[in-house]
mmCIF file of C-alpha atoms in Angstrom:
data_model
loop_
_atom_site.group_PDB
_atom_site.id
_atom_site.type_symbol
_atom_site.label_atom_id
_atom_site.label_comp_id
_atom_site.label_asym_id
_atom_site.label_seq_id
_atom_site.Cartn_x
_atom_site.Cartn_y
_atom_site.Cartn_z
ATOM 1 C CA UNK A 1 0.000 0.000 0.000
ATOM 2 C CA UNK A 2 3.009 2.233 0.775
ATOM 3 C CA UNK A 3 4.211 1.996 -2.040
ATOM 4 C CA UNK A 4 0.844 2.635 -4.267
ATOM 5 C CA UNK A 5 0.293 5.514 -2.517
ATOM 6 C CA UNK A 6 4.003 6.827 -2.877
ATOM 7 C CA UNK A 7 3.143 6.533 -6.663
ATOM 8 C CA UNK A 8 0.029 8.400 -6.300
ATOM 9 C CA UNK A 9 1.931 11.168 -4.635
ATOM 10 C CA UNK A 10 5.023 11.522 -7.814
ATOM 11 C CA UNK A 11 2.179 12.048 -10.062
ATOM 12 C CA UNK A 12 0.047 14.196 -8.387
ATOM 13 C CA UNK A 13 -3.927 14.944 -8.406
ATOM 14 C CA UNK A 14 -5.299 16.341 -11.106
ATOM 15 C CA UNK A 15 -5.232 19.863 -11.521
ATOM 16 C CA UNK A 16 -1.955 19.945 -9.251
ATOM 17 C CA UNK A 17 -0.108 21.553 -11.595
ATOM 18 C CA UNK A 18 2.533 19.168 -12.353
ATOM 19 C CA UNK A 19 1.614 18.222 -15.222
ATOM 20 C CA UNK A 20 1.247 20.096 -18.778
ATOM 21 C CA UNK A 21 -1.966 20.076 -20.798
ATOM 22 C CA UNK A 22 -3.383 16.624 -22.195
ATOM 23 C CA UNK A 23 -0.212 14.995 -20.807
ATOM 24 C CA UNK A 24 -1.706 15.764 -16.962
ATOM 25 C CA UNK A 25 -4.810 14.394 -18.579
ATOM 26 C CA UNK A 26 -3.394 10.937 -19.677
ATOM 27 C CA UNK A 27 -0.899 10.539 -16.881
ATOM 28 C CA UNK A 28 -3.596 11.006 -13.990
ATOM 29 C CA UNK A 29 -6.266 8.627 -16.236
ATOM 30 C CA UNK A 30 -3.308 6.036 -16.603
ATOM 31 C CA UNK A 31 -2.924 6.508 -12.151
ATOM 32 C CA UNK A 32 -6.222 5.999 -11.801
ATOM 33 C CA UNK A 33 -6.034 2.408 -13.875
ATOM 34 C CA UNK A 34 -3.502 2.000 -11.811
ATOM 35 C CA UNK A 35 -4.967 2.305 -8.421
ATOM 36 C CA UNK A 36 -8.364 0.621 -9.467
ATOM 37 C CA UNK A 37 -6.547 -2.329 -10.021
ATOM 38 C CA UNK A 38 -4.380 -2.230 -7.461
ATOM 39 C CA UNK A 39 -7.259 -2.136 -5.111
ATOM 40 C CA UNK A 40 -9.557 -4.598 -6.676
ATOM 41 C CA UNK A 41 -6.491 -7.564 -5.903
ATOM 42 C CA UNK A 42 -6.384 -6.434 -2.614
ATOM 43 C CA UNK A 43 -10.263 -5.053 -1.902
ATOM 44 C CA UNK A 44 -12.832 -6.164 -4.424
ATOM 45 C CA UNK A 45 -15.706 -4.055 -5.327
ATOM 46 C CA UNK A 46 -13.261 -1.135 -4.388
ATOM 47 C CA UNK A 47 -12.603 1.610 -7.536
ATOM 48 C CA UNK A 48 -11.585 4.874 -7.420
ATOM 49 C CA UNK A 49 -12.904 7.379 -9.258
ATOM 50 C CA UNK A 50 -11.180 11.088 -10.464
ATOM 51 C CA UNK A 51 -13.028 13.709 -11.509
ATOM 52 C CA UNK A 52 -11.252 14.218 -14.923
ATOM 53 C CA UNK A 53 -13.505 16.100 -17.377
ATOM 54 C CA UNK A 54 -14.855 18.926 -15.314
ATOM 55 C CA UNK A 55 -12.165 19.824 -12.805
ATOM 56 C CA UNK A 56 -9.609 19.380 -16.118
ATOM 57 C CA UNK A 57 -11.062 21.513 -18.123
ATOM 58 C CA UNK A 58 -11.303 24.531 -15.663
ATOM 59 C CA UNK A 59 -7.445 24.259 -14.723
ATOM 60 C CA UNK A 60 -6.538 23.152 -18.195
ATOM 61 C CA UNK A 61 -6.605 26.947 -19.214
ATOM 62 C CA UNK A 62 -3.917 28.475 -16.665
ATOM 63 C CA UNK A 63 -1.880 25.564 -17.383
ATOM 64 C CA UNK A 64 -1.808 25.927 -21.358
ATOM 65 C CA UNK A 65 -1.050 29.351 -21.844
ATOM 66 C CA UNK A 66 2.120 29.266 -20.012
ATOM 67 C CA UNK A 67 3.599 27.077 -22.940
ATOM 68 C CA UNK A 68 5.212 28.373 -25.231
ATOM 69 C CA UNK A 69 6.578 26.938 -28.452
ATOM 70 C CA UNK A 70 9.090 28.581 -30.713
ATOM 71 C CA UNK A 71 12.070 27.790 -32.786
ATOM 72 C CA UNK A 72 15.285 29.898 -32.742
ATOM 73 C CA UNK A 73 16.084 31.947 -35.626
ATOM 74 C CA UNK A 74 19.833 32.587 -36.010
ATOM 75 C CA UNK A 75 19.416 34.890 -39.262
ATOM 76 C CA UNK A 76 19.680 38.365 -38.942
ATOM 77 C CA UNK A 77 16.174 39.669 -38.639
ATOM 78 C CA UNK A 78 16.751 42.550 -40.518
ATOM 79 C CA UNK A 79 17.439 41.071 -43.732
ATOM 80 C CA UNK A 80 14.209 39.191 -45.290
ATOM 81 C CA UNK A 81 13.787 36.339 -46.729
ATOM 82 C CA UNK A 82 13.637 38.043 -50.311
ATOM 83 C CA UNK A 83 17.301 39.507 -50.193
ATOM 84 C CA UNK A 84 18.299 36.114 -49.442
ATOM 85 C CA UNK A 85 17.042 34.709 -52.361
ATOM 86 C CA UNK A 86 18.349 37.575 -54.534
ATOM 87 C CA UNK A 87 21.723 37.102 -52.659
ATOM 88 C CA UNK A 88 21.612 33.930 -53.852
ATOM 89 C CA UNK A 89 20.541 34.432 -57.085
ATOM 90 C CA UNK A 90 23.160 37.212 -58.284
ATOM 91 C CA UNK A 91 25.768 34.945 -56.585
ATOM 92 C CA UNK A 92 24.722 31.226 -57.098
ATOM 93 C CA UNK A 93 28.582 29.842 -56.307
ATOM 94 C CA UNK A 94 29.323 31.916 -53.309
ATOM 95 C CA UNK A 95 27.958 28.941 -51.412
ATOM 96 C CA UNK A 96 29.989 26.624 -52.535
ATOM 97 C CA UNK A 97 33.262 28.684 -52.730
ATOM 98 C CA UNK A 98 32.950 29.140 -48.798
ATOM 99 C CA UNK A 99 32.270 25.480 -48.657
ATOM 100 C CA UNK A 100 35.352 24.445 -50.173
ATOM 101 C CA UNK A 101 37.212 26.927 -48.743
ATOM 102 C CA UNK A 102 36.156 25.754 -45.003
ATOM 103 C CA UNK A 103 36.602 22.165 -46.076
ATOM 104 C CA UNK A 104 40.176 23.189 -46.777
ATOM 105 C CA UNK A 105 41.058 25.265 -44.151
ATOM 106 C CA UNK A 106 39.830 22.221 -41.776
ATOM 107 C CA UNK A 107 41.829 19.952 -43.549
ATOM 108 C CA UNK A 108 45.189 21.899 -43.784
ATOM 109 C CA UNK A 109 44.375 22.499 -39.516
ATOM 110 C CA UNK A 110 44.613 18.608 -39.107
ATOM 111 C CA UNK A 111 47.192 18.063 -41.785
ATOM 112 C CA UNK A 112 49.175 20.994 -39.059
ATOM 113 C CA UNK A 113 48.389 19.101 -36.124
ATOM 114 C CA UNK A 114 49.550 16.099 -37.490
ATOM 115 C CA UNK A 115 52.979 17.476 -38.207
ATOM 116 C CA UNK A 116 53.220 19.254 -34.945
ATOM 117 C CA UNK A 117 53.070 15.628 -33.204
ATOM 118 C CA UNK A 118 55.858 14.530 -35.211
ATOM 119 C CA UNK A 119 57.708 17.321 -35.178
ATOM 120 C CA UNK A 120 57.611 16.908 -30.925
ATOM 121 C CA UNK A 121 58.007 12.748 -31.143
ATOM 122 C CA UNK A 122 61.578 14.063 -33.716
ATOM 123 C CA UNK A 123 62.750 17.021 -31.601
ATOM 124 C CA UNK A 124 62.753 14.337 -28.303
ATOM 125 C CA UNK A 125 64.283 11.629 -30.309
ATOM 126 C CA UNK A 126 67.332 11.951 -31.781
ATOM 127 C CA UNK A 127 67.185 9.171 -34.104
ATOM 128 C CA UNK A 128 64.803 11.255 -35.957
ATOM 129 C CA UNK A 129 66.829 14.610 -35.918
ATOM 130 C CA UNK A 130 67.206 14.114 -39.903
ATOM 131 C CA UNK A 131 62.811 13.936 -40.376
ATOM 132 C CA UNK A 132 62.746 17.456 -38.730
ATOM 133 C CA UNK A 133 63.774 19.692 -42.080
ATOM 134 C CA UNK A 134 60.721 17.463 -44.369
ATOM 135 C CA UNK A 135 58.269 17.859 -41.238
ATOM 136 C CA UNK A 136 58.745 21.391 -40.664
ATOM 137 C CA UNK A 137 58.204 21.795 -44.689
ATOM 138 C CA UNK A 138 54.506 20.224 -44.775
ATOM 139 C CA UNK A 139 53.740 22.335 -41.424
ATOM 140 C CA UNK A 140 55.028 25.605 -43.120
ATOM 141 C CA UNK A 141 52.605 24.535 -46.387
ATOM 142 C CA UNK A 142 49.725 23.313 -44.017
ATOM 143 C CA UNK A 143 50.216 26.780 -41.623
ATOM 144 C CA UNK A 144 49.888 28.469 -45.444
ATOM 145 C CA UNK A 145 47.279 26.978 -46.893
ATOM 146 C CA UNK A 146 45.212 27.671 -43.690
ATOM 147 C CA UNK A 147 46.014 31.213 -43.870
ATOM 148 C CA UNK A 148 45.440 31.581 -47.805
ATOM 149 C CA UNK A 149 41.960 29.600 -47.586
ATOM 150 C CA UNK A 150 40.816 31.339 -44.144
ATOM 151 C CA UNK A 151 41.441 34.980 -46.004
ATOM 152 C CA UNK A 152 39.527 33.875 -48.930
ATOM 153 C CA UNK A 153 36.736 33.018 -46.638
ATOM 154 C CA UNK A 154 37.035 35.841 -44.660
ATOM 155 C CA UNK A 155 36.688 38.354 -48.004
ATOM 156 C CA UNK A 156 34.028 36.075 -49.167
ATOM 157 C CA UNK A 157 32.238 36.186 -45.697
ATOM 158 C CA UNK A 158 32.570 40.136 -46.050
ATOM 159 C CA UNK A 159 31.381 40.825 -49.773
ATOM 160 C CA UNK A 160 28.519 38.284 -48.939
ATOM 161 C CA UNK A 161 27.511 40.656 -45.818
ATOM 162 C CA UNK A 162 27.861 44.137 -48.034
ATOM 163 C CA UNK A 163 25.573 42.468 -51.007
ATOM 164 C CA UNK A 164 23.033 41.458 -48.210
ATOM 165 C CA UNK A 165 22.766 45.326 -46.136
ATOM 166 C CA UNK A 166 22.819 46.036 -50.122
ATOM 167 C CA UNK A 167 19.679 44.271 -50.956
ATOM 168 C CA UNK A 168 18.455 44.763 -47.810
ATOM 169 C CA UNK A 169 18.703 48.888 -48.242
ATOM 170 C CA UNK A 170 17.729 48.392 -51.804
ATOM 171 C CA UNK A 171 14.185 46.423 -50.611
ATOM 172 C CA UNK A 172 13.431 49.141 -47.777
ATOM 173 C CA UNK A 173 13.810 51.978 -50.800
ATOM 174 C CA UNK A 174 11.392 49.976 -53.208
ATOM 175 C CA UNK A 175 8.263 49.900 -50.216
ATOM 176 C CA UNK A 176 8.882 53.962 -49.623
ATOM 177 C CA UNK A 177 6.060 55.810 -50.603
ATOM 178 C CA UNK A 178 5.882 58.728 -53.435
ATOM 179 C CA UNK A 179 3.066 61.082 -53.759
ATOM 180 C CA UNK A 180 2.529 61.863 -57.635
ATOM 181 C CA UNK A 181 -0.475 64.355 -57.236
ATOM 182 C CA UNK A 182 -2.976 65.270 -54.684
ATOM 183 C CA UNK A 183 -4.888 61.627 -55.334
ATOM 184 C CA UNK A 184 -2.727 59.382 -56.255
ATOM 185 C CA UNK A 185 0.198 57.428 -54.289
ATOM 186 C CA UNK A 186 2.821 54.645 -55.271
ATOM 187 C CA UNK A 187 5.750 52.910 -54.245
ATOM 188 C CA UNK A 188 8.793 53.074 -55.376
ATOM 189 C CA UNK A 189 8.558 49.705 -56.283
ATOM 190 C CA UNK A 190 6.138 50.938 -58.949
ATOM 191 C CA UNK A 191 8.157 52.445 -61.161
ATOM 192 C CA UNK A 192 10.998 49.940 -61.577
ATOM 193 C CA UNK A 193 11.203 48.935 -65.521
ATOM 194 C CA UNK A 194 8.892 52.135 -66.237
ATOM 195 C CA UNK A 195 11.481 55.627 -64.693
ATOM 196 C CA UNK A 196 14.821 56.022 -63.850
ATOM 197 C CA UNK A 197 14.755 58.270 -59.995
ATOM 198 C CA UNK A 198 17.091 60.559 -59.152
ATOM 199 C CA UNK A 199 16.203 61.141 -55.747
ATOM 200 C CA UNK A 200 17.911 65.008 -54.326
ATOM 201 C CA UNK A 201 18.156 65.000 -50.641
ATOM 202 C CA UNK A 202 19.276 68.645 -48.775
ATOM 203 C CA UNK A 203 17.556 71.905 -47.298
ATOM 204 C CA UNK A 204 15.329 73.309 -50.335
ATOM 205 C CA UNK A 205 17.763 76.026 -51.145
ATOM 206 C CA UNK A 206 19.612 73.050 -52.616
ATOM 207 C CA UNK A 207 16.388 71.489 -54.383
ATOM 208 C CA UNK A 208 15.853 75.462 -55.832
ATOM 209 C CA UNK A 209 19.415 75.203 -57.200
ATOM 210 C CA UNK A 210 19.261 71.286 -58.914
ATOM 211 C CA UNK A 211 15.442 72.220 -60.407
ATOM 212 C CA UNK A 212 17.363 75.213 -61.526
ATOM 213 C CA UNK A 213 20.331 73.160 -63.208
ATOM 214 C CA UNK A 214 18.348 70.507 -64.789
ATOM 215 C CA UNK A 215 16.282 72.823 -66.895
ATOM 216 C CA UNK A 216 18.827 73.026 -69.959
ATOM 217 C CA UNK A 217 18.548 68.890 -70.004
ATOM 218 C CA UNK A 218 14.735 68.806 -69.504
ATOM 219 C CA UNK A 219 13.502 66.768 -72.549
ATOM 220 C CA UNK A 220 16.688 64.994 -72.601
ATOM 221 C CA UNK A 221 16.156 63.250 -68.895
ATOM 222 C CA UNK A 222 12.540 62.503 -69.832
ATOM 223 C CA UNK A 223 13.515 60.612 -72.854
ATOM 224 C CA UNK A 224 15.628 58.476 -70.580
ATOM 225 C CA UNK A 225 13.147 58.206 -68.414
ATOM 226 C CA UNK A 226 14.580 60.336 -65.262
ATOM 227 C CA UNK A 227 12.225 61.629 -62.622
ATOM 228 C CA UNK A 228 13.307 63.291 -59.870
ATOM 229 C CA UNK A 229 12.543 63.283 -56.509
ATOM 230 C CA UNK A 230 13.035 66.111 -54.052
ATOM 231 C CA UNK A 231 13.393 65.799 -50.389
ATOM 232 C CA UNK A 232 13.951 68.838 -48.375
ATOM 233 C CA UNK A 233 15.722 68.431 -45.283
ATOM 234 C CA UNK A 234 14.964 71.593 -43.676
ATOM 235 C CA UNK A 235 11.620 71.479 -43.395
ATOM 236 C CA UNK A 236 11.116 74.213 -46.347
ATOM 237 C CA UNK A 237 8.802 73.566 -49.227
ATOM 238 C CA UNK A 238 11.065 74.735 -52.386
ATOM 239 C CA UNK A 239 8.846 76.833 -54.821
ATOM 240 C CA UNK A 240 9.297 75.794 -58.103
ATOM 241 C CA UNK A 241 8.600 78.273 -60.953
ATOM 242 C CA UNK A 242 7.593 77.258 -64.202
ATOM 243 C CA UNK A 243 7.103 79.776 -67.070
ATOM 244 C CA UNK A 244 2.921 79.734 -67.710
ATOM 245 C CA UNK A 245 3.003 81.525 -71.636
ATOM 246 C CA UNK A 246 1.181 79.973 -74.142
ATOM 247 C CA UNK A 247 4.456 79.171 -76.364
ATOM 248 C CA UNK A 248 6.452 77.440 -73.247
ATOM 249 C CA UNK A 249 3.129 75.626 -72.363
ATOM 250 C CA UNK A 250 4.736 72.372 -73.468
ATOM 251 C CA UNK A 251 7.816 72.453 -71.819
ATOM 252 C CA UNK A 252 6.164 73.745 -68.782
ATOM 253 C CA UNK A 253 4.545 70.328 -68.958
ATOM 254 C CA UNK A 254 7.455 68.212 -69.497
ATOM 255 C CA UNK A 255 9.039 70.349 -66.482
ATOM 256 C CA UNK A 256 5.913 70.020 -64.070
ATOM 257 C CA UNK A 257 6.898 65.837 -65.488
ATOM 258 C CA UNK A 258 10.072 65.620 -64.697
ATOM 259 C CA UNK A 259 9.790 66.922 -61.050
ATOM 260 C CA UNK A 260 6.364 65.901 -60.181
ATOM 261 C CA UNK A 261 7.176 63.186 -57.085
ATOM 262 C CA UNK A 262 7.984 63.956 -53.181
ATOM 263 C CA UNK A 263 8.445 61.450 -50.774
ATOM 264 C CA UNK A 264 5.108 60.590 -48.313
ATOM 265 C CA UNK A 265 6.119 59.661 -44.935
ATOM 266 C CA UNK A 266 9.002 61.708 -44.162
ATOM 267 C CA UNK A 267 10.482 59.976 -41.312
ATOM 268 C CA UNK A 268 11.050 56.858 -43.403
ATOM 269 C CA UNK A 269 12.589 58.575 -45.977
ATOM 270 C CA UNK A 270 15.275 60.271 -43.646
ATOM 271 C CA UNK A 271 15.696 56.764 -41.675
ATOM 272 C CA UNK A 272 16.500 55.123 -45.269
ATOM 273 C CA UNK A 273 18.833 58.048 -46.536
ATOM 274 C CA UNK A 274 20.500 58.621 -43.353
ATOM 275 C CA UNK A 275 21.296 54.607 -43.548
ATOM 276 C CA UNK A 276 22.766 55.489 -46.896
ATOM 277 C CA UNK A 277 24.947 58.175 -45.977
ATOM 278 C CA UNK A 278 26.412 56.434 -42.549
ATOM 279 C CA UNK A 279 27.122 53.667 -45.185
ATOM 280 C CA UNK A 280 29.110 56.126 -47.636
ATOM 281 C CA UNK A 281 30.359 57.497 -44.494
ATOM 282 C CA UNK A 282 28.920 61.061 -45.273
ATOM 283 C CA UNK A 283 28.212 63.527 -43.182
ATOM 284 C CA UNK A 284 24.193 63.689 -42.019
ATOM 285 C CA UNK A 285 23.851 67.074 -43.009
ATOM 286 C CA UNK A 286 25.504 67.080 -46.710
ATOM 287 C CA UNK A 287 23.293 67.237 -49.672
ATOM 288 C CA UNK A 288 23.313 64.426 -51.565
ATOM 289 C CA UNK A 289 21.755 62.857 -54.827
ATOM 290 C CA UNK A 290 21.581 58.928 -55.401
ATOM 291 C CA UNK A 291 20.430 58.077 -58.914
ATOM 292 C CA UNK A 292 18.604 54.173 -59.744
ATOM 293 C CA UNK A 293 19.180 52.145 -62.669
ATOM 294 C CA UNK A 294 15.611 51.187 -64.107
ATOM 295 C CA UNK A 295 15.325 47.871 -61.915
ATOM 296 C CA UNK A 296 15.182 50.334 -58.380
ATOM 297 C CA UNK A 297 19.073 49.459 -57.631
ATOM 298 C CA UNK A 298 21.292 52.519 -56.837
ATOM 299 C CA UNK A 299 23.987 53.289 -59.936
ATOM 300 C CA UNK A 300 25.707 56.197 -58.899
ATOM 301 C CA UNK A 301 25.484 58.867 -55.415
ATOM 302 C CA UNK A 302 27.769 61.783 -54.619
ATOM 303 C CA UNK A 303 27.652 65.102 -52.440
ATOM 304 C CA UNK A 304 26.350 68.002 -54.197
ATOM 305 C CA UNK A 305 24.367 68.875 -57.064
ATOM 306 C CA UNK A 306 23.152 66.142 -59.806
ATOM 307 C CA UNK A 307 25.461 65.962 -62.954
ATOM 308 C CA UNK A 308 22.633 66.113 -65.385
ATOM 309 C CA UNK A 309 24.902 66.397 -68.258
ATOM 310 C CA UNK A 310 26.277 63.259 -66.970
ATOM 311 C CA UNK A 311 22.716 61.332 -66.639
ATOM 312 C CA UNK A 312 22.007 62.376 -70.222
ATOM 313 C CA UNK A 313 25.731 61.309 -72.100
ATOM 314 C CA UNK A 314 25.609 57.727 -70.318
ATOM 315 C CA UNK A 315 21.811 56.968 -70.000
ATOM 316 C CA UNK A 316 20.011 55.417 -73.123
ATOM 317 C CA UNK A 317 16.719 56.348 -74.045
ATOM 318 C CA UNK A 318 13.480 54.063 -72.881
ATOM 319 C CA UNK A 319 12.196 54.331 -76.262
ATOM 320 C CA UNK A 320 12.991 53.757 -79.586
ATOM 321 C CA UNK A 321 15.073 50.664 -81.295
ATOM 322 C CA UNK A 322 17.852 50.296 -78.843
ATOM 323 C CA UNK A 323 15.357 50.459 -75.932
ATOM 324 C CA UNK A 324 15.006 46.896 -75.145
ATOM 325 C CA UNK A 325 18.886 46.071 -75.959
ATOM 326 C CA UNK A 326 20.354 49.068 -73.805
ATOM 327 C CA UNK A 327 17.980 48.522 -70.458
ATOM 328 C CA UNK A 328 20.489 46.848 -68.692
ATOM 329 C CA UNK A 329 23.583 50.074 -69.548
ATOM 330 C CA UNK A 330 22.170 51.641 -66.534
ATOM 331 C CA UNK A 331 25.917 51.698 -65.296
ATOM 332 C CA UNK A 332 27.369 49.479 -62.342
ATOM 333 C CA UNK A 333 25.502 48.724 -59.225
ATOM 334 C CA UNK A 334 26.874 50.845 -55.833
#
C-alpha cells in the first residue's frame, strides 16, 4: 500500500499543476487504472474514481497558456527572406566557394596538427633529428594553406555581408512611398522597368538650385526616363517656378513631369537616406543625390548637385530601337 500511494503522490492529483496540458490528462487517467486495479487484488468491489472532465477543463486553461513553443532563428532579422534569395541568385557559387574553402582550411588544420606531433616525437628523439627539415616543410605549407583559404573566406564572408545590407537597403527603398499628385500614391517599387529616380536630398535652397540646373537637359532626362525626386531636409517647401506663356506651355509640362514626385512619410525617408549616408560614411547634413538604374538598384550617389549632363551622355533612351537592348547600360551597381 506504501508503495501505491508513494506513486500516487510523484504524479500528483489532477489539476496539481505538475503536469502540462493533455499529458496531466493521460498521466492522472493512466494513475487511476492504476490504483483501481491495485485495489480490486487487494479489496474487491473497491474503484476509485477522479473527476477528470470537469475539474480538467477549468485548470486546463492556466496551465496551457504558459507554454510556449518557438524555434530559434539565427538569421539576422533585418534582412528578409527576399534579399536572401536575390543574394543567392546574383551569386549562385558563393555557397559553394565558402564550402570548399572551409573544407580546406579544416583539412590543412589537421594536416598541421599532425605534423606538430611529429615534429615533438623528432625534436625528443634523436634518431629522428634528420625527419625534422621534411616535417617542418609540410607544417610551413599546411600553416599556409590555412592562412590563404581562411582569407579567402574571410573576403568572401565580407562581400557576402555588403551584397546582403545592399539588398536589404535596396528592398526598404522599393516599399517607400511617393506622392505623384494630390490623389494618387505609389511605391517606389512601382516604377521599376517604367522611370529612372534621381532622388535630391538637402535643405530646399539646394532642391531650388538642382530644379534650376536641370532645366537646360529637360527633354533629354525625360527621354531616358529620369524623374526626380526632391526631399527637403529643412523642413522648407522649395517653390518651383515654371514659365505659364502659351508658347512654353509644353515644356512647362514636361518640367511640371520631370519633377512631379515627393516622398510621403518623411520619417522613413530620412531613416532610409541617413542609412545610406552612414554607409558612404557622409556627413548627415551634406546634400546628396543617389540616382537608380531602371530595376530600383542605386547606380551612382555623390555630395552636391546632380550631374545632369552626366545622366544624359551615359543613359540610353526608354524608347525607340535600342530600348530593349540598352535597359540593362544603366551603369554598375553601388
Amino acid at each position: 500500500m506504501a508503495s501505491v500511494l508513494h506513486f500516487s503522490y510523484i504524479l500528483g492529483p489532477v489539476g496539481s499543476g505538475r503536469g502540462y496540458c493533455n499529458c496531466q490528462y493521460h498521466a492522472s487517467r493512466f494513475c487511476r487504472q492504476i490504483l483501481n486495479k491495485y485495489r480490486s487484488r487487494t479489496t474487491p468491489g473497491l474503484s476509485i474514481s477522479l473527476p477528470l472532465h470537469s475539474t480538467w477543463t477549468a485548470k486546463r486553461s492556466p496551465l496551457c497558456s504558459n507554454i510556449t513553443c518557438s524555434a530559434t532563428d539565427r538569421s539576422d532579422p533585418e534582412i528578409s527572406s527576399a534579399a536572401r534569395i536575390r543574394n543567392e541568385v546574383l551569386s549562385p557559387f558563393r555557397s559553394v566557394r565558402m564550402f570548399f574553402y572551409l573544407a580546406f582550411v579544416a583539412s590543412g588544420s589537421l594536416g598541421g596538427l599532425i605534423a606538430i606531433t611529429q615534429l615533438i616525437g623528432a625534436l625528443a628523439n634523436p634518431a629522428r633529428a634528420a625527419d625534422v627539415p621534411e616535417i617542418l616543410k609540410g607544417l610551413s605549407i599546411d600553416v599556409s594553406a590555412v592562412s590563404l583559404f581562411a582569407f579567402l573566406y574571410s573576403r568572401e564572408n565580407k562581400a557576402k555581408n555588403a551584397q546582403l545590407a545592399r539588398l536589404s537597403r535596396e528592398e526598404s527603398l522599393s516599399n517607400l512611398k511617393l506622392r505623384v499628385d494630390e490623389k494618387k500614391i505609389i511605391s517606389v517599387n512601382n516604377l521599376r522597368g517604367i522611370a529612372r529616380l534621381v532622388i535630391c536630398s538637402g535643405p530646399a535652397s539646394y532642391i531650388m538650385e538642382s530644379f534650376k540646373r536641370s532645366e537646360p537637359f529637360t527633354e533629354s532626362l525625360l527621354e531616358r526616363g529620369v524623374l526626380v525626386v526632391s526631399f527637403t531636409t529643412d523642413g522648407n517647401i522649395p517653390s518651383f517656378e515654371f514659365e505659364e506663356s502659351e508658347e512654353m506651355k509644353e515644356f512647362t509640362r514636361k518640367r511640371k513631369r520631370l519633377w512631379q514626385l515627393t516622398p510621403v512619410y518623411v520619417s522613413e525617408w530620412s531613416k532610409w537616406l541617413d542609412e545610406q549616408k552612414r554607409t558612404a560614411g557622409i556627413s548627415p547634413e551634406s546634400p546628396v543625390y543617389l540616382s537608380l538604374r531602371l530595376d530600383g538598384r542605386v547606380r551612382g550617389s555623390g555630395v552636391g548637385y546632380p550631374p545632369w549632363n552626366a545622366f544624359v551622355a551615359q543613359l540610353p533612351p526608354v524608347k525607340g530601337i535600342w530600348s530593349g537592348l540598352l535597359d540593362g547600360m544603366d551603369g554598375r551597381v553601388l
